Each structure stands twice: as structure tokens, then as C-alpha cells.
Amino acid sequence: MLQEMRKYTKSWIANIFLGVLALSFVSWGVGDMVSGRTDTSVAKVGGTVIDRTEFSRDFQNAMKQEGARRGEPTINADEARKLGLGDAVLESKISQTALDNVVKKLGLTVSDAQVVATIQRIPSFSGLTGQFDRRVFLQAIERFGYSEQGFIELMRSDMARAQLSRALEGGFTLPPGYAKYLFAYFFETRAADYIVVEDKALGAIPTPPDATLQTYIKAHADRFSTPEYRDVTYAWLAPSDVMAQIKVTDDQIKQAYTENKGTYVIPEKRDVEQILFSSEAAAKAAYEKASKGTKFEDLTNEKGEKPTAQPALTTADFDAATAKAVFALAKDGITAPQKTPAGGWQIVRVTGITPGVNRTLDQVKEEIRSKLALDGAIAKLTDISNAYTDQSSKGLSLTEAAKAVGMHTGRVQAVDAQGLGPDGKKTAAPDDQEFRELVFRTEAGEEGDPQVTKQNVIYVVSVSGATPPKLKPLDQVREQALAGWTAQERARLLKQKAQQLAAQANKDGSLDGAAKAIGATIQKSPAIPHNFTDDTFGPDVVRAVFQAGPGKAAMGPKAKGGGYVIARVTGIVHPAISEKDPRFLMAARQLGAQAGTSISESYVAEQRDEQKVVYNRKNIDSVQGGEPQ
């Protein structure tokens, strides 16, 4: 069961900070929050307004959070709508607001000192010293659209709601008898006799009439329709088209080499393990042990410390003498004791070697020339793109504007999203997925602006018409439709057969008749706990077995290989329960916490009902329809 109350008592944005940040506030004052509410709202809870601006901020932050989870800066509004992200944010905000209203009614308060003390226990606003850094703090909360005072008030609200949560949930304990009953159920195991109803239990599936196939085709129109085709006029220009116009001088190449020398001249690196000693004698003793076969990782110094790993070190990371010794070794070699600059001693083992790279200017000259030429070509394409826009703004058609600035042009009267024409062959349109996506993003009757692809190709498209998908004639797809319908019908009949056999087993009080009807062998299951699974018993079958009474049959899909399992419960075993059993004590605590959570969930739902929630769908849709900022 989800921790719903905790979700509502703590705002999601505060949860982000509490989970990621730790701060040690020196001390700062907590003043009055200045708010500039407007009369625009997305919802009202008991008369309390949830402002459109506030919802928009939280919605944008939620999109950024989902983007971060995917390794992206954010997701767009379309993706957010498909995920139901905006509605989830709003519903959580409504529940929080309902609890805020209760908090105010009860007079629950949180002092400035408590708020500051709580924030002081969070890590994310610390600087390099580990102490609170005001600049880091302000930058962090600004990214989520909060002022300093706004974030403090956010934390104050969270803490006040948490007081209410603790009062509802705190220390809830189930009666011992009820806890034992639930414990016995959760740790119960069952045994069953079972048969497998396989595809061979069915006979041949008769060929259906054409009307049935036609109905099947209509129900699966996406599989049996022609694709959408688009009539598109386009212009394009690639870097290779202007590369010859770019002149790269030797001086430019030399300068690029100098500026990026770290790319071409890389020193040799070594991964090492090193262990430090206070005295030369201790270092020599350890070195002798290693020489006689003691594993380096098992060595210790006078303090009992073991070697530490140091990856990717260059000669600059050592003093001259140690560098010479370390870089003279092969992999797994160990240096003799070396004096450290600090006055101690060390022995070093080489665990890995990354050879250095030293590519001279002459060796990389043409590589750099090509890169600079490409950079120049991309810059020129940008100029051409801007020139196209200027020509287009004068009223020239796509073709006229493109020719005026030297772009290629073309037209395809019918192309689908895969670049194919009605004949199933490749069209003359550019064989580029990004080009095709651009064509199908552009509305019919519109001309788009110049777009640059990941390959730095500029495209401009104008879609003059679209031919919608159309169902193919039955004769053209008969074989495919018959195969699909037959598979669907076979699956339906097999499930129906299994249901009939399960009913027969329950009527007979035995699997004998059902097994005989399909020529199946009755088998015995292993002990089945709630979380059991194997190639036969998947979650659906196990769930059905635990829902069935003693001696009753249940059915579900076979875990692997297709078919259905009919299982008749033959044994139920409950564990012996001792109130001192650690498993029981842990389960009782968890059950009590879950029961407390259920009470919290019910309380939240009750408050929402009592206070009445009024939605402003126009403003909600307006926020969710905008692009992330």
C-alpha cells in the first residue's frame, strides 16, 4: 500500500530537496511571505484557491523531474499529457490544500526556529567546505521557481501537515489476533493437483465467412489499411553541398592543433595501488613480503591500513624518483620502497597501463582540415537558412526562395512515413528519418520554417495535401486477416475450454474427468507460497489458487509456452506462529504502519469530499497545453 498521506503531507519539490540536499544554515531571518495572488485558479478546495501560476510552476518542475529520470533536460507537454502528469500534480496539490485547511482550522503551527532547524538537516545547499553556501542555495531553489521566502513557507507547510500525519498514523498497532491471522495468510503455502490445457485440446478452426473477416479487418484497421500519404514540396542543403566553398588555411589548422593539443598529445597513465609507511624499515618489510608471494592487497602499514587505489595517474602525480620507478614497471609490478615528499615511505603496485598518445601536427593535419571545413560549412548553412527566410518573407514560394539561395528542391505527390510511395517503392524524397518526421509534423496546407537535423542538413517542407489511411480490400489482405482471426479465435476457444474444464472439475470434485476429456496427465505442484512462480505457475495462476477454497479448482494462463493451467487445491499449510518470532514482530509492525496509512488515505479522501473541490478545467488545460519553460 502506498504511503499516500506522506505524499500529501510533503510537497514533491520539497521531497526532491530533502532527498538530495544537506545544509548547514549559518542563520538567516524568516520574514513575512509576500504573495501576489491573481483571481485565476485551476481549482478551489473549501474556498482556498490553487492558483494557475502555482500549478504551472509545479507542472513544469514535474516535467523537468521526469526528464531528469530519463536523462533529458525535460519532457514536452504532449508527453506529460500522455503520462497524466499534470493531473497527478494537481490532485496531489488538492489533497495537500485540503490538509492545509485542516491544519489552519486546528491551529497547528511551526515556528521559524523549527523551520530553520529542519532545513539545516538537509544537504544540498552546502558549498565545497561542507557548510551552507547561500549562492548554492539560491541557485538551487531558483531552478525550481522558488524565492528564498517561498521555499521557507513551502517547508513550513510541509512540516505542519506532517504534524497532522503523525497524529493520525503514529504508533498504530493491530490487535495481536488480527496480526496473527494476516501473518498466517501472508506466509501460507498451498499444494495442488493440476493439468495443462494445451492448444491440441482444440480441433481445427473452421474458415469463417467473408463478413466475419471483414468485421475483423475493421476492428484492426491499423493493420489492414494503406498508410497516410502526403504531397510534399521540399528544399534541402547539406554540408557536403557547400564544403568546396570553405577554404581552410595552414595557419588555421596550426591554431586548432595548439588549442586542442590535449586531444592529440595524451600522456601515459597508470592505475596503481599504493600503501604509505612511516618508516623505511616497515616499507622494506612489506616489500619483502610482496616479493615472496603475499598479495599486495593483503599488505598493511603500521596503522593497519591497506593499499588504496589511485586510477589514471601520470608522471606529474608523483615526485621525479617515484615517477621513474612506477613508469618503468610492467603491469602488476611493484616498486621498491620510495621516499615521499612528506618524509614517509611508500611502495606502489601497477594495476593497469593506458598508453600515451602523441599525434603530431603532420599526422592530424587533414583530420583537422576536414573538421574545420565542416564547421565552416555548417556556419555557411546557417547563413543560407537565414537568407531563405528573408526571401520567403518577400512572398516567394518555397521553390522560388530555395532557388534564390542555392538550395535543392523537389516534390513527391505521395510519400508515407517510411518514405515509400503507393507502389511500395522508395520515393525520390530524401531517405532521412528526420526529414520524414518533419513532413508528418507539418500540417497539410502549411509551409514550415527551415529545420536543421542532427546531421546538419537544412530542410524546408510544404505539405499541400494528405491522403488519409484507407482499408484495403478483403481480397488483398485475406491471407493475413484469416491468420489473425484464426489466432484470435483459437485463443478465445482455448480459454473457454479451460473455463469449462475448471467448472467440470469443481462439479466432479476431481480433475479426473477434465483430464480424461483432453487426454492430459494430472500432475502435482510443488509447495506454492504467495510469491511462487515457475514455467507453469505464473502470477495469475498462483493468485487464483490462493483465492480458491480447499478442494476447489482454479485456472489461469500457463506462465510459459501458452495454454492454461487448471489447478485443484489439495493442501493448505499455515506457519506456526510465535509472538517472539522476529519475522512475526517485523510483519506486525509493517501491518500496523499499513493500517495507519489506510486511515490516513481515508482521512484525505473524506476531507476532499467535505471541503468540496471545484475544478477550472479551462485553466488546467491551458497550463497542460503549454510548452515547458
XYZ file of C-alpha atoms in Angstrom:
629
model
C 0.000 0.000 0.000
C 1.356 3.394 -0.919
C 2.292 5.983 1.665
C -0.423 8.316 0.404
C -0.625 10.506 3.452
C 3.091 11.122 3.430
C 2.827 12.007 -0.242
C 0.227 14.639 0.577
C 1.910 15.979 3.709
C 5.172 16.704 1.922
C 5.249 18.554 -1.388
C 7.086 16.768 -4.186
C 9.511 19.619 -4.687
C 10.479 19.607 -1.006
C 10.938 15.859 -1.265
C 13.480 16.442 -4.029
C 15.483 18.784 -1.841
C 15.148 16.623 1.256
C 16.355 13.613 -0.692
C 19.282 15.284 -2.376
C 20.483 18.237 -0.331
C 22.139 18.904 3.130
C 22.557 22.276 4.509
C 24.053 23.912 7.464
C 22.440 27.316 7.593
C 24.604 29.859 9.331
C 21.468 31.798 10.304
C 19.015 33.856 8.425
C 15.768 35.532 9.250
C 12.366 34.257 8.289
C 10.133 37.184 7.358
C 6.635 37.531 6.049
C 5.854 35.950 2.716
C 4.764 38.395 0.070
C 2.227 36.977 -2.325
C 0.670 38.466 -5.388
C -2.322 36.231 -5.989
C -4.481 36.747 -9.012
C -8.050 35.625 -9.387
C -7.055 32.948 -11.929
C -7.405 29.471 -10.472
C -7.152 25.858 -11.530
C -9.098 24.554 -8.532
C -10.708 25.626 -5.270
C -10.664 23.464 -2.147
C -13.046 24.572 0.576
C -12.768 28.112 -0.762
C -8.951 28.043 -0.887
C -7.678 28.873 -4.372
C -4.946 26.906 -6.121
C -3.520 29.498 -8.446
C -2.806 28.882 -12.110
C 0.729 30.257 -11.731
C 1.456 27.937 -8.831
C 0.126 24.904 -10.707
C 2.084 25.885 -13.839
C 5.312 26.085 -11.832
C 4.749 22.664 -10.241
C 3.765 21.155 -13.598
C 6.930 22.491 -15.266
C 9.025 21.161 -12.396
C 7.361 17.762 -12.662
C 8.215 17.656 -16.385
C 11.841 18.520 -15.582
C 11.920 15.815 -12.918
C 10.569 13.215 -15.368
C 13.082 14.404 -17.970
C 15.910 14.028 -15.456
C 14.746 10.485 -14.737
C 15.158 9.768 -18.471
C 18.494 11.572 -18.676
C 16.991 14.556 -20.520
C 16.518 18.222 -19.520
C 12.728 17.882 -19.537
C 9.809 16.275 -21.389
C 7.375 18.166 -23.568
C 3.735 18.904 -22.809
C 2.450 16.172 -25.155
C 4.434 13.501 -23.320
C 3.317 14.910 -19.982
C -0.340 14.707 -21.025
C 0.061 11.098 -22.153
C 1.549 10.265 -18.746
C -1.237 12.108 -16.944
C 1.478 14.097 -15.202
C -0.408 17.374 -14.890
C -3.496 15.759 -13.382
C -1.319 13.824 -10.925
C 0.425 17.035 -9.820
C -2.906 18.827 -9.436
C -4.579 16.003 -7.494
C -1.649 15.861 -5.079
C -1.813 19.649 -4.675
C -5.548 19.469 -3.991
C -5.017 16.859 -1.267
C -2.254 18.970 0.280
C -4.516 22.018 0.212
C -7.334 20.111 1.911
C -4.919 19.152 4.702
C -3.589 22.725 4.873
C -7.141 23.859 5.550
C -7.422 21.340 8.399
C -4.062 22.469 9.786
C -5.274 26.088 9.873
C -8.556 25.084 11.475
C -6.761 23.132 14.206
C -4.262 25.931 14.749
C -1.200 23.755 14.122
C 1.872 25.939 13.726
C 5.576 25.578 13.037
C 7.946 28.211 14.404
C 10.658 29.943 12.424
C 13.264 28.162 14.541
C 11.772 24.748 13.723
C 11.740 25.514 10.015
C 15.367 26.683 10.044
C 16.434 23.694 12.138
C 14.774 21.299 9.692
C 16.404 22.963 6.684
C 19.742 22.778 8.461
C 19.482 18.981 8.379
C 19.207 18.805 4.577
C 22.473 18.559 2.493
C 22.106 20.205 -0.841
C 22.886 23.782 -0.259
C 26.396 23.126 1.034
C 29.493 24.539 -0.637
C 32.845 22.843 -1.066
C 33.596 23.281 2.643
C 30.513 21.340 3.643
C 28.951 24.472 5.135
C 25.874 26.304 3.926
C 26.554 28.344 0.802
C 23.892 30.975 0.187
C 24.754 31.190 -3.506
C 24.287 27.439 -3.963
C 21.032 27.604 -2.003
C 19.559 30.421 -4.080
C 20.641 28.846 -7.373
C 19.110 25.509 -6.390
C 15.688 26.830 -5.411
C 15.633 29.301 -8.306
C 15.865 26.383 -10.748
C 12.505 25.228 -9.419
C 10.911 28.676 -9.475
C 11.075 29.494 -5.755
C 12.247 32.572 -3.901
C 14.030 32.124 -0.588
C 10.925 33.097 1.375
C 8.700 30.988 -0.870
C 10.792 27.892 -0.208
C 10.770 28.549 3.541
C 6.973 28.777 3.505
C 6.824 25.585 1.446
C 8.828 23.815 4.141
C 6.651 25.330 6.874
C 3.505 23.945 5.207
C 5.080 20.513 4.773
C 6.066 20.377 8.438
C 2.626 21.476 9.629
C 0.935 18.791 7.531
C 3.437 16.265 8.879
C 2.225 17.057 12.421
C -1.270 16.086 11.343
C 0.049 12.952 9.627
C 1.909 11.805 12.736
C -1.190 12.338 14.862
C -3.241 10.133 12.539
C -0.678 7.406 11.928
C 1.598 7.482 14.943
C 2.034 4.215 16.822
C -0.917 2.432 15.217
C -0.837 -1.223 16.264
C -3.057 -4.071 15.078
C -4.626 -6.369 17.678
C -2.333 -9.446 18.128
C -5.010 -11.870 16.984
C -5.667 -9.962 13.779
C -1.941 -9.623 13.149
C -1.531 -13.387 13.573
C -4.374 -14.013 11.152
C -2.779 -11.809 8.493
C 0.689 -13.240 9.165
C -0.660 -16.760 8.709
C -2.215 -15.744 5.402
C 0.884 -13.998 4.052
C 3.140 -16.961 4.899
C 0.632 -19.623 3.891
C 1.682 -22.252 1.330
C -0.582 -24.376 -0.836
C -0.340 -27.531 -2.876
C -2.420 -28.501 -5.904
C -3.021 -31.179 -8.481
C -3.097 -29.679 -11.943
C -3.474 -30.283 -15.644
C -2.370 -28.162 -18.590
C -4.879 -27.356 -21.319
C -2.819 -27.030 -24.483
C -3.674 -25.930 -27.988
C -4.030 -29.542 -29.111
C -7.165 -29.762 -26.941
C -8.958 -27.899 -29.736
C -9.812 -29.219 -33.139
C -9.428 -27.371 -36.422
C -10.913 -23.879 -36.574
C -13.414 -23.653 -39.465
C -12.814 -20.924 -42.041
C -15.155 -18.016 -41.267
C -17.410 -16.298 -43.790
C -16.199 -13.148 -45.512
C -18.466 -10.981 -43.352
C -16.632 -12.183 -40.234
C -13.248 -11.433 -41.776
C -14.468 -8.013 -42.862
C -15.547 -7.245 -39.293
C -12.140 -8.398 -38.036
C -10.386 -6.153 -40.558
C -12.420 -3.123 -39.459
C -11.613 -3.860 -35.798
C -7.884 -3.901 -36.661
C -7.859 -1.110 -39.198
C -4.310 -0.079 -38.322
C -3.038 -3.449 -39.583
C -5.128 -3.598 -42.751
C -5.118 -0.047 -44.068
C -2.982 1.824 -46.511
C -0.687 4.316 -44.765
C -1.295 8.031 -44.787
C 0.352 9.660 -47.781
C 1.466 13.258 -48.052
C 2.011 15.526 -51.034
C 5.143 17.436 -50.131
C 7.312 20.060 -51.793
C 10.691 20.403 -50.146
C 14.068 22.087 -50.264
C 17.308 20.915 -48.709
C 21.002 21.612 -48.443
C 23.704 19.508 -46.790
C 27.193 20.459 -45.546
C 28.711 18.484 -48.417
C 26.953 20.827 -50.857
C 28.946 23.852 -49.680
C 32.114 22.192 -48.370
C 34.066 23.039 -51.512
C 33.440 26.748 -50.869
C 35.190 26.584 -47.482
C 38.916 27.330 -47.563
C 40.979 26.228 -44.578
C 44.487 27.684 -44.242
C 47.537 26.060 -42.661
C 47.564 28.785 -40.008
C 44.012 27.873 -39.002
C 44.994 24.222 -38.763
C 48.026 25.031 -36.646
C 45.952 27.198 -34.324
C 43.311 24.470 -33.925
C 46.019 21.929 -33.131
C 47.511 24.204 -30.470
C 44.125 24.968 -28.896
C 43.214 21.269 -28.745
C 46.623 19.775 -28.095
C 45.242 17.810 -25.161
C 43.232 15.807 -27.686
C 46.279 14.809 -29.697
C 49.021 14.578 -27.075
C 47.949 12.468 -24.092
C 50.487 11.282 -21.514
C 50.743 7.649 -20.496
C 48.589 6.855 -17.459
C 48.842 4.171 -14.828
C 46.346 2.749 -12.394
C 48.127 1.960 -9.154
C 47.649 0.754 -5.607
C 49.884 2.451 -3.057
C 50.490 1.966 0.627
C 52.198 4.538 2.855
C 54.558 3.817 5.753
C 56.073 5.948 8.472
C 59.482 4.262 8.310
C 61.739 2.817 5.643
C 62.080 -0.390 7.654
C 58.331 -1.023 7.620
C 58.192 -0.306 3.878
C 61.066 -2.739 3.223
C 59.402 -5.449 5.319
C 56.186 -5.107 3.341
C 58.087 -5.086 0.047
C 59.849 -8.326 1.014
C 56.517 -9.955 1.855
C 55.159 -8.962 -1.540
C 58.316 -10.281 -3.210
C 57.780 -13.667 -1.513
C 54.208 -14.019 -2.725
C 51.994 -12.142 -0.278
C 49.134 -10.500 -2.189
C 49.625 -6.761 -2.376
C 46.051 -6.119 -1.243
C 46.764 -8.108 1.947
C 49.662 -5.858 2.996
C 49.159 -3.373 5.845
C 51.199 -0.484 7.225
C 51.980 0.315 10.848
C 48.440 1.626 11.388
C 46.839 -1.486 9.892
C 45.822 0.402 6.763
C 45.609 -1.486 3.448
C 46.626 -0.229 -0.003
C 44.450 2.403 -1.674
C 43.638 2.501 -5.385
C 44.630 5.536 -7.451
C 43.397 5.452 -11.074
C 44.777 7.182 -14.176
C 47.903 8.814 -12.733
C 50.546 10.499 -14.872
C 54.202 11.221 -14.078
C 53.089 14.642 -12.854
C 51.226 12.966 -9.982
C 54.493 11.636 -8.462
C 57.807 13.094 -7.439
C 60.518 12.513 -10.043
C 62.115 9.449 -8.411
C 58.827 7.638 -7.765
C 57.527 8.514 -11.245
C 60.636 6.985 -12.814
C 60.208 3.820 -10.737
C 56.470 3.448 -11.346
C 56.570 4.098 -15.091
C 59.466 1.633 -15.539
C 57.260 -1.251 -14.302
C 55.114 -3.640 -16.277
C 51.545 -4.363 -15.177
C 51.412 -5.944 -11.689
C 54.991 -4.802 -10.969
C 55.799 -3.398 -7.510
C 58.272 -0.646 -6.775
C 60.954 -0.916 -4.123
C 60.314 1.434 -1.167
C 60.210 5.055 -2.335
C 60.637 8.126 -0.141
C 57.657 10.509 -0.287
C 57.906 14.314 -0.424
C 56.243 14.413 3.020
C 59.053 12.379 4.562
C 57.353 8.987 4.702
C 57.792 5.919 2.527
C 55.622 4.072 0.046
C 55.502 1.051 -2.208
C 53.407 1.122 -5.345
C 51.868 -1.638 -7.475
C 50.878 -1.002 -11.105
C 47.409 -2.452 -11.779
C 46.779 -1.001 -15.224
C 48.522 0.835 -18.040
C 46.940 3.233 -20.528
C 49.459 4.002 -23.280
C 50.017 7.632 -24.127
C 49.098 9.233 -27.433
C 51.372 11.613 -29.315
C 49.894 12.591 -32.660
C 51.929 15.276 -34.387
C 50.526 18.174 -36.371
C 51.512 16.479 -39.638
C 49.702 13.300 -38.590
C 46.389 15.047 -37.837
C 46.589 17.883 -40.331
C 43.987 16.512 -42.764
C 41.714 15.402 -39.934
C 41.716 18.953 -38.556
C 41.244 20.390 -42.052
C 38.111 18.261 -42.531
C 36.710 19.284 -39.158
C 37.317 22.974 -39.771
C 35.796 22.677 -43.231
C 32.713 21.026 -41.744
C 32.426 23.739 -39.104
C 32.697 26.353 -41.822
C 30.096 24.572 -43.951
C 27.659 24.426 -41.023
C 28.138 28.139 -40.405
C 27.508 28.826 -44.095
C 24.340 26.730 -43.992
C 23.124 28.898 -41.134
C 23.650 31.961 -43.315
C 21.800 30.294 -46.185
C 18.940 29.356 -43.869
C 18.616 32.981 -42.765
C 18.792 34.098 -46.383
C 15.975 31.664 -47.248
C 13.817 33.150 -44.511
C 14.449 36.642 -45.882
C 13.445 35.569 -49.410
C 10.371 33.731 -48.154
C 9.248 36.795 -46.205
C 9.154 38.700 -49.500
C 6.331 36.461 -50.675
C 8.342 33.988 -52.754
C 7.165 30.388 -52.897
C 9.234 27.635 -51.302
C 10.710 26.657 -54.662
C 11.470 30.249 -55.651
C 13.056 31.160 -52.303
C 15.119 27.949 -52.262
C 16.493 28.520 -55.752
C 17.325 32.125 -54.902
C 19.660 30.986 -52.118
C 21.028 27.871 -53.838
C 19.063 25.099 -52.140
C 17.969 21.886 -53.901
C 14.224 21.417 -54.414
C 11.881 18.549 -55.109
C 8.313 17.322 -54.856
C 6.725 13.960 -54.104
C 2.972 13.710 -54.554
C 2.551 10.701 -52.241
C 5.002 9.535 -49.592
C 4.317 7.638 -46.368
C 6.074 7.830 -43.019
C 8.609 5.200 -44.174
C 9.461 7.098 -47.354
C 7.523 4.711 -49.619
C 5.061 5.542 -52.361
C 1.739 3.790 -53.102
C 3.681 1.225 -55.184
C 5.660 0.191 -52.094
C 8.929 1.518 -53.524
C 11.239 4.228 -52.224
C 10.310 7.687 -53.464
C 12.669 10.416 -54.645
C 12.292 12.207 -51.307
C 15.406 12.351 -49.094
C 15.963 8.999 -47.392
C 16.222 10.600 -43.959
C 14.045 9.694 -40.963
C 14.261 13.238 -39.596
C 13.005 14.566 -42.935
C 10.039 12.169 -42.857
C 9.207 13.110 -39.267
C 9.276 16.768 -40.283
C 6.900 16.087 -43.183
C 4.391 14.329 -40.918
C 4.645 17.004 -38.194
C 3.733 19.726 -40.681
C 0.030 20.398 -41.066
C -1.464 19.996 -44.527
C -1.607 23.371 -46.267
C 1.300 24.760 -44.260
C 4.887 25.628 -45.110
C 7.364 25.110 -42.305
C 10.410 27.133 -41.333
C 13.913 25.860 -42.142
C 14.860 22.979 -39.835
C 18.336 21.606 -39.135
C 18.774 17.865 -38.496
C 21.309 16.116 -36.298
C 23.369 15.578 -39.461
C 23.326 19.365 -40.048
C 21.131 19.124 -43.132
C 18.690 22.017 -43.648
C 15.155 21.085 -44.739
C 12.143 23.207 -45.606
C 8.866 21.400 -46.334
C 5.453 22.444 -47.557
C 2.631 19.890 -47.323
C -0.066 20.663 -49.845
C -2.284 17.684 -49.130
C -2.712 14.440 -47.185
C -4.419 11.205 -48.205
C -5.799 9.520 -45.063
C -5.425 5.771 -44.452
C -7.980 3.555 -46.211
C -8.974 -0.046 -45.504
C -7.542 -2.438 -48.063
C -9.946 -4.713 -49.982
C -10.530 -8.117 -48.364
C -9.076 -9.976 -51.311
C -5.841 -8.045 -50.916
C -5.376 -8.977 -47.237
C -7.392 -12.182 -46.973
C -4.476 -14.427 -46.014
C -3.187 -12.060 -43.343
C -6.690 -11.417 -41.980
C -7.516 -15.130 -41.872
C -4.331 -15.884 -39.956
C -5.020 -13.102 -37.449
C -8.671 -14.022 -36.953
C -7.837 -17.704 -36.564
C -5.207 -16.992 -33.911
C -7.642 -14.763 -32.041
C -10.442 -17.313 -32.270
C -8.188 -20.156 -31.176
C -7.102 -18.156 -28.127
C -10.744 -17.400 -27.253
C -11.828 -21.008 -27.624
C -8.857 -22.311 -25.638
C -9.692 -20.034 -22.718
C -13.345 -21.032 -22.971
C -12.339 -24.699 -22.961
C -10.210 -24.206 -19.854
C -13.078 -22.423 -18.081
C -15.455 -25.281 -18.928
C -12.976 -27.903 -17.686
C -12.379 -25.959 -14.439
C -16.155 -25.833 -13.896
C -16.356 -29.583 -14.569
C -13.575 -30.244 -12.045
C -15.424 -28.269 -9.382
C -18.647 -30.105 -10.156
C -16.932 -33.516 -10.039
C -14.745 -32.677 -7.034
C -11.865 -34.115 -9.039
C -9.622 -33.431 -12.034
C -10.126 -36.944 -13.385
C -12.959 -36.109 -15.778
C -11.351 -32.932 -17.073
C -8.026 -34.695 -17.619
C -9.692 -37.585 -19.447
C -11.630 -35.181 -21.699
C -8.431 -33.759 -23.202
C -6.035 -36.647 -22.644
C -3.981 -34.702 -20.088
C -1.898 -36.090 -17.234
C -2.681 -34.979 -13.675
C 0.457 -33.606 -12.031
C 1.323 -32.475 -8.508
C 2.593 -28.981 -7.807
C 5.470 -28.057 -5.504
C 4.706 -26.078 -2.356
C 3.264 -22.756 -3.545
C 3.796 -19.588 -1.476
C 2.176 -16.286 -2.491
C 5.222 -15.163 -4.461
C 5.801 -18.500 -6.221
C 6.498 -18.631 -9.943
C 7.966 -21.131 -12.376
C 7.442 -22.091 -16.032
C 3.952 -23.431 -15.240
C 2.621 -21.362 -12.360
C 2.652 -17.684 -13.214
C 1.272 -14.890 -11.001
C -2.282 -15.219 -12.389
C -2.493 -18.932 -11.620
C -0.937 -18.537 -8.154
C -3.393 -15.756 -7.348
C -6.286 -17.944 -8.464
C -5.011 -20.882 -6.364
C -4.980 -18.699 -3.236
C -8.477 -17.426 -3.981
C -9.857 -20.948 -4.312
C -11.163 -22.875 -1.320
C -9.867 -26.311 -0.237
C -10.634 -28.925 -2.904
C -11.699 -26.275 -5.406
C -10.240 -25.793 -8.871
C -8.876 -22.548 -10.288
C -7.476 -21.651 -13.672
C -5.134 -19.175 -15.303
C -2.710 -18.825 -18.229
C 0.389 -21.019 -18.159
C 3.482 -18.970 -17.318
C 5.436 -20.041 -20.395
C 4.660 -21.862 -23.611
C 0.990 -20.977 -23.936
C -2.098 -22.786 -22.767
C -3.933 -22.763 -19.435
C -3.408 -24.400 -16.067
C -6.309 -25.883 -14.101
C -5.184 -26.414 -10.508
C -7.224 -28.078 -7.733
C -6.192 -27.137 -4.204
C -5.140 -30.261 -2.289
C -3.383 -28.805 0.745
C -3.082 -25.619 2.794
C -0.323 -25.123 5.364
C -0.047 -22.221 7.795
C 3.174 -21.490 9.672
C 3.469 -21.992 13.408
C 3.304 -18.517 14.933
C 5.209 -17.301 17.950
C 4.776 -13.714 19.086
C 8.540 -13.683 19.738
C 9.407 -14.743 16.172
C 11.393 -11.837 14.597
C 9.506 -12.391 11.344
C 6.191 -12.008 13.134
C 7.319 -8.918 15.035
C 8.535 -7.263 11.823
C 5.365 -8.207 9.952
C 3.189 -6.893 12.797
C 4.983 -3.528 12.690
C 4.615 -3.323 8.917
C 0.941 -4.265 9.094
C 0.343 -1.623 11.753
C 2.043 1.002 9.597
C -0.036 -0.022 6.578
C -3.225 0.155 8.611
C -2.245 3.628 9.767
C -1.637 4.598 6.154
C -5.092 3.320 5.197
C -6.616 5.537 7.865
C -4.650 8.483 6.503
C -5.812 7.771 2.961
C -9.412 7.640 4.108
C -8.996 10.903 6.018
C -7.582 12.662 2.948
C -10.466 11.428 0.788
C -13.004 12.458 3.454
C -11.561 15.977 3.702
C -11.650 16.415 -0.064
C -15.329 15.381 -0.075
C -16.268 17.608 2.864
C -14.464 20.687 1.611
C -15.692 20.293 -1.964
C -13.264 20.556 -4.862
C -14.185 22.823 -7.769
C -12.076 22.477 -10.940
C -11.420 25.172 -13.529
C -10.850 22.893 -16.481
C -10.149 25.751 -18.903
C -7.154 26.969 -16.897
C -5.993 23.402 -16.191
C -5.978 22.581 -19.902
C -4.291 25.892 -20.686
C -1.395 25.068 -18.352
C -1.021 21.493 -19.600
C -1.151 22.614 -23.215
C 1.814 24.978 -22.874
C 5.391 24.117 -23.714
C 7.861 23.573 -20.861
C 9.822 26.637 -19.946
